[in-house]
Each structure stands twice: as C-alpha cells, then as structure tokens.
Amino acid sequence: MSYVKALKCRECGQEYEKVAKYVCEFCFGPLEAAYDYDKIKKDITREKIASRPLNIWRYRELLPVEGEKYNTLQEGYTPLLKADRLGAELGMKNLYIKNDCANPTHSFKDRVVAVASTRALELGFDTLACASTGNLANAVAAYGAHAGMKRHVFIPSDLEKGKIIGALVYDPNLVGVKGNYDDVNRLCSEIAGKYKWAFVNINMRPYYAEGSKTLAFETAEQLGWVAPDQVVVPVASGSLLTKIWKGTQEFIKVGLIADKKMRVFGAQAEGCSPVTTAYKAKVDTFRPVKPNTIAKSLAIGNPADGYYALKTIAESNGGAEMASDPEIIEGIKLLARTEGIFAETAGGVTIACLKKLVESGALDKDAVTVAYITGTGLKTQEAVADHLREVKIIQPNLEAFEASQLQPVS
Ligand SMILES: *Cc1c(COP(=O)(O)O)cnc(C)c1O
Ligand SMILES: [Zn+2]
C-alpha cells in the first residue's frame, strides 16, 4: 500500500499517474511525489518506526513505493556522531557528523538508488541506468546487480580510479563520456527518451529524490526525535539539500517531531559553485558554470534542483559557502585527524564550508549542528595522496625503529 497520491508538478500543481515521468507537460516544471499526510499522520508513530529494522525502509510511509518488497542492501541508519574534537577546533559545542560513508557502496547514493530501483521493479523495468558524477555509478551498478537487472552507467571519462573500479566490479555496461557531467546528463536525457530504461536520476527522478529524505528522518530520530537547529549539506544537483528540508518538514507535519526553525546551509567547491555564487550575489536564479574542481562528485555546472536549493536556503534563513581545492584537502585531513573519519572530496567541501560558516558567524556555534559526510575518502585517494606524511620504511629491528623516530616529522 502506498501513501503517495500522485506525481505533482512543483510549479503548476498538475497531477500525474505514478509512472516513470519527471517533467510537467504543461509548464515543464519538475514532478514530485505528493503524499496523503493526514492518512500518514494517523498510521505512523515513533514506536512503530523504532520497532522496524535499522535501514531506510523503517520510514516506508514517507517513501514513494507501493509494496513491501524492497531492493535493499540494508542502506541507511548510518552513525550520527557527536564530533567533540572537531567541535573544539572550530569552537562549536553541539556539532554532529552524519557519516554516510557507512552505506553499502559507501555513499549516500545508496539511499536514492534503493528507492528508485525498488520503484523501477514495481513499474516492470528490467534495466537500471544513470548519469553519474561517480557515487551514483557505484550504487546503480550494485543495486542493479542485486536485483538481477541490466545496468547501463554513464560517467565523465576522467573520474577517479576508485569510482571507476567501484562501479566496474558489479559488471555494468560502463560508458565513459568525453565531457563533463552536464554533457553526460544531456546525452542520457536523449537516451532515456529512446530506450525503455529506468534512469534513476532522469525519468525516475521523482522517486529517486525522495530517498534523500531518509537522511533527515534518521538525523531527527537519532537526536531523540528532534530536528537539528542548523545543517550543512554538500550541493551537486541540489536535490539532497532540498530533500533534507522536505523530510524535516514532513516529520513535523505528521507529528513525529515538534515544529522548529531549522536553518539549511549549502556547501560547494569554488570550482563549481553556481548555487553559492547566486546566494552570495542575492539573486534567486543561478548561472550555469563549467566545473573545475577536485570535488568531482559535486561537479554539476547546471544543477537540476539549483533553483529549489536557493529557495530552500532562503526559506530556512540559511546560507551557502564555497571552498577552494586546498581548503577541501585541509577539510578532509581535519575531519580525519579529529574524528577518525576519512571522507571523500565532497566531505572536504562540507567541513571546509562548515569552518568558514562558523568563522564568519553565519552558523551559531552553540546550536545543534549536523554536517553531512556523504561519501568515503577511499574512492578519491588521489586528492590527498600527495598531502600526507610519508611512510617510514625500516629494517625489522629495535635500533632501526628508534633511529627512525629521531627524524623530524614534516
Ligand atoms: C551526489 C552527491 C552529493 C549531492 O547530491 P545532489 O543531490 O545531486 O545535490 C553529495 N555528496 C556526494 C558524495 C555525492 O555523491
Ligand atoms: Zn506544471
């Protein structure tokens, strides 16, 4: 049974059947899942949720699928860690890290692909596909394999080795396109129009995007059924940021948490900052850019939900920041050194922006703050490889060890 009434245009409100469709025929606005919140409010309780397995499906009433047969690798319910050491360095008292590296393919994309692939199976698709900046490729390849589906994965050809191998191992048809993500996405929109494939982030986007809400749900549950005061979220297409906001509003709407003014902050790389640049220029539309950053997972120059991300930031009285490549590397190292978490470049962006937002006074340093770490550093090792200490190679004896310790640490 589903609590989704229809797909609904975000702009004109026109409703559509719950099929693989993502744009409005009347105004070209994006479609979104529309729920029966009154019914959900009657049926859902904290106790019911708490009694279910520790994965994203514990929030099933607020996810856009019909049945209870999920394509799952047990994604979600990742750790929410109180980050006291990092907090101390930044002068923050109530800082938390939501560590989404702890997902089956080590990024938050497992949430969105679990939902999109489950819905694709319900709609009778036998082929899963995507246009990816990297992590989505890994998740689609893995979840497609798990469901026994055919899988076509499109990426920019210059991705990190860890992301390429992390997709290839699941044996998809991996296509490296000579161009950036925006070129890949344009090509895939064309392919999606011709082949009957479930492109998770194109024709399945209304379902896919809903999976990101589970990060907000978990955060509230893990904080003891209360929303944070402020959150810092990395922005690529802008979908994750808007859905963390939507998920929190839904939890309030169905009575699971008290109303709260949560502030949402976006984090981008300087080399691809259409949303942050628009925010800082105080305009409500962004200008597309040509990406040039080590944060390849966030390198979307023409973000599909950039406009809504800006709206969410404004509505929540939040903000946006950007980080240079050296700041991204420092951010990765800072998080690893203080909290023992090795994040990918997108995590470096989040931590670097968190730091800058605290220093500028945009973030309240005493408020309950959650920073979202969305992918693992093991996939982007080349970003930090040349910025770490060297290994000390020694002979296997005590003298050699002690002599090696006399050398200064660089
Ligand atoms: C895809 C991705 C994001 C952001 O996703 P959007 O919803 O497109 O904004 C953030 N972090 C990582 C590591 C990602 O792979
Ligand atoms: Zn419309």
Short mmCIF file of C-alpha atoms and ligand atoms in Angstrom, two decimals, residues 108-109 135 234-240 297-298 344 346 374-375, ligand 1:
data_model
loop_
_atom_site.label_atom_id
_atom_site.label_comp_id
_atom_site.label_asym_id
_atom_site.label_seq_id
_atom_site.Cartn_x
_atom_site.Cartn_y
_atom_site.Cartn_z
CA PHE A 108 24.52 8.45 0.39
CA LYS A 109 23.57 7.49 -3.18
CA ASN A 135 29.00 7.63 -6.49
CA PRO A 234 27.00 19.42 0.09
CA VAL A 235 25.32 20.53 -3.14
CA ALA A 236 25.68 18.92 -6.58
CA SER A 237 22.28 18.93 -8.33
CA GLY A 238 20.79 20.44 -5.16
CA SER A 239 18.39 17.55 -4.64
CA LEU A 240 19.86 16.32 -1.35
CA SER A 297 31.13 14.19 -7.14
CA LEU A 298 29.80 17.75 -6.78
CA GLU A 344 35.88 11.98 0.03
CA ALA A 346 32.67 16.27 -1.11
CA THR A 374 28.15 11.83 2.05
CA GLY A 375 30.96 9.62 0.69
C1 LIG B 1 25.69 13.12 -5.39
C2 LIG B 1 26.45 13.58 -4.20
C3 LIG B 1 26.09 14.72 -3.44
C4 LIG B 1 24.98 15.69 -3.76
O1 LIG B 1 23.92 15.25 -4.41
P1 LIG B 1 22.76 16.14 -5.05
O2 LIG B 1 21.53 15.55 -4.50
O3 LIG B 1 22.89 15.95 -6.52
O4 LIG B 1 22.95 17.58 -4.65
C5 LIG B 1 26.81 14.97 -2.29
N1 LIG B 1 27.86 14.22 -1.93
C6 LIG B 1 28.25 13.16 -2.63
C7 LIG B 1 29.44 12.39 -2.16
C8 LIG B 1 27.57 12.79 -3.79
O5 LIG B 1 27.99 11.72 -4.47
#
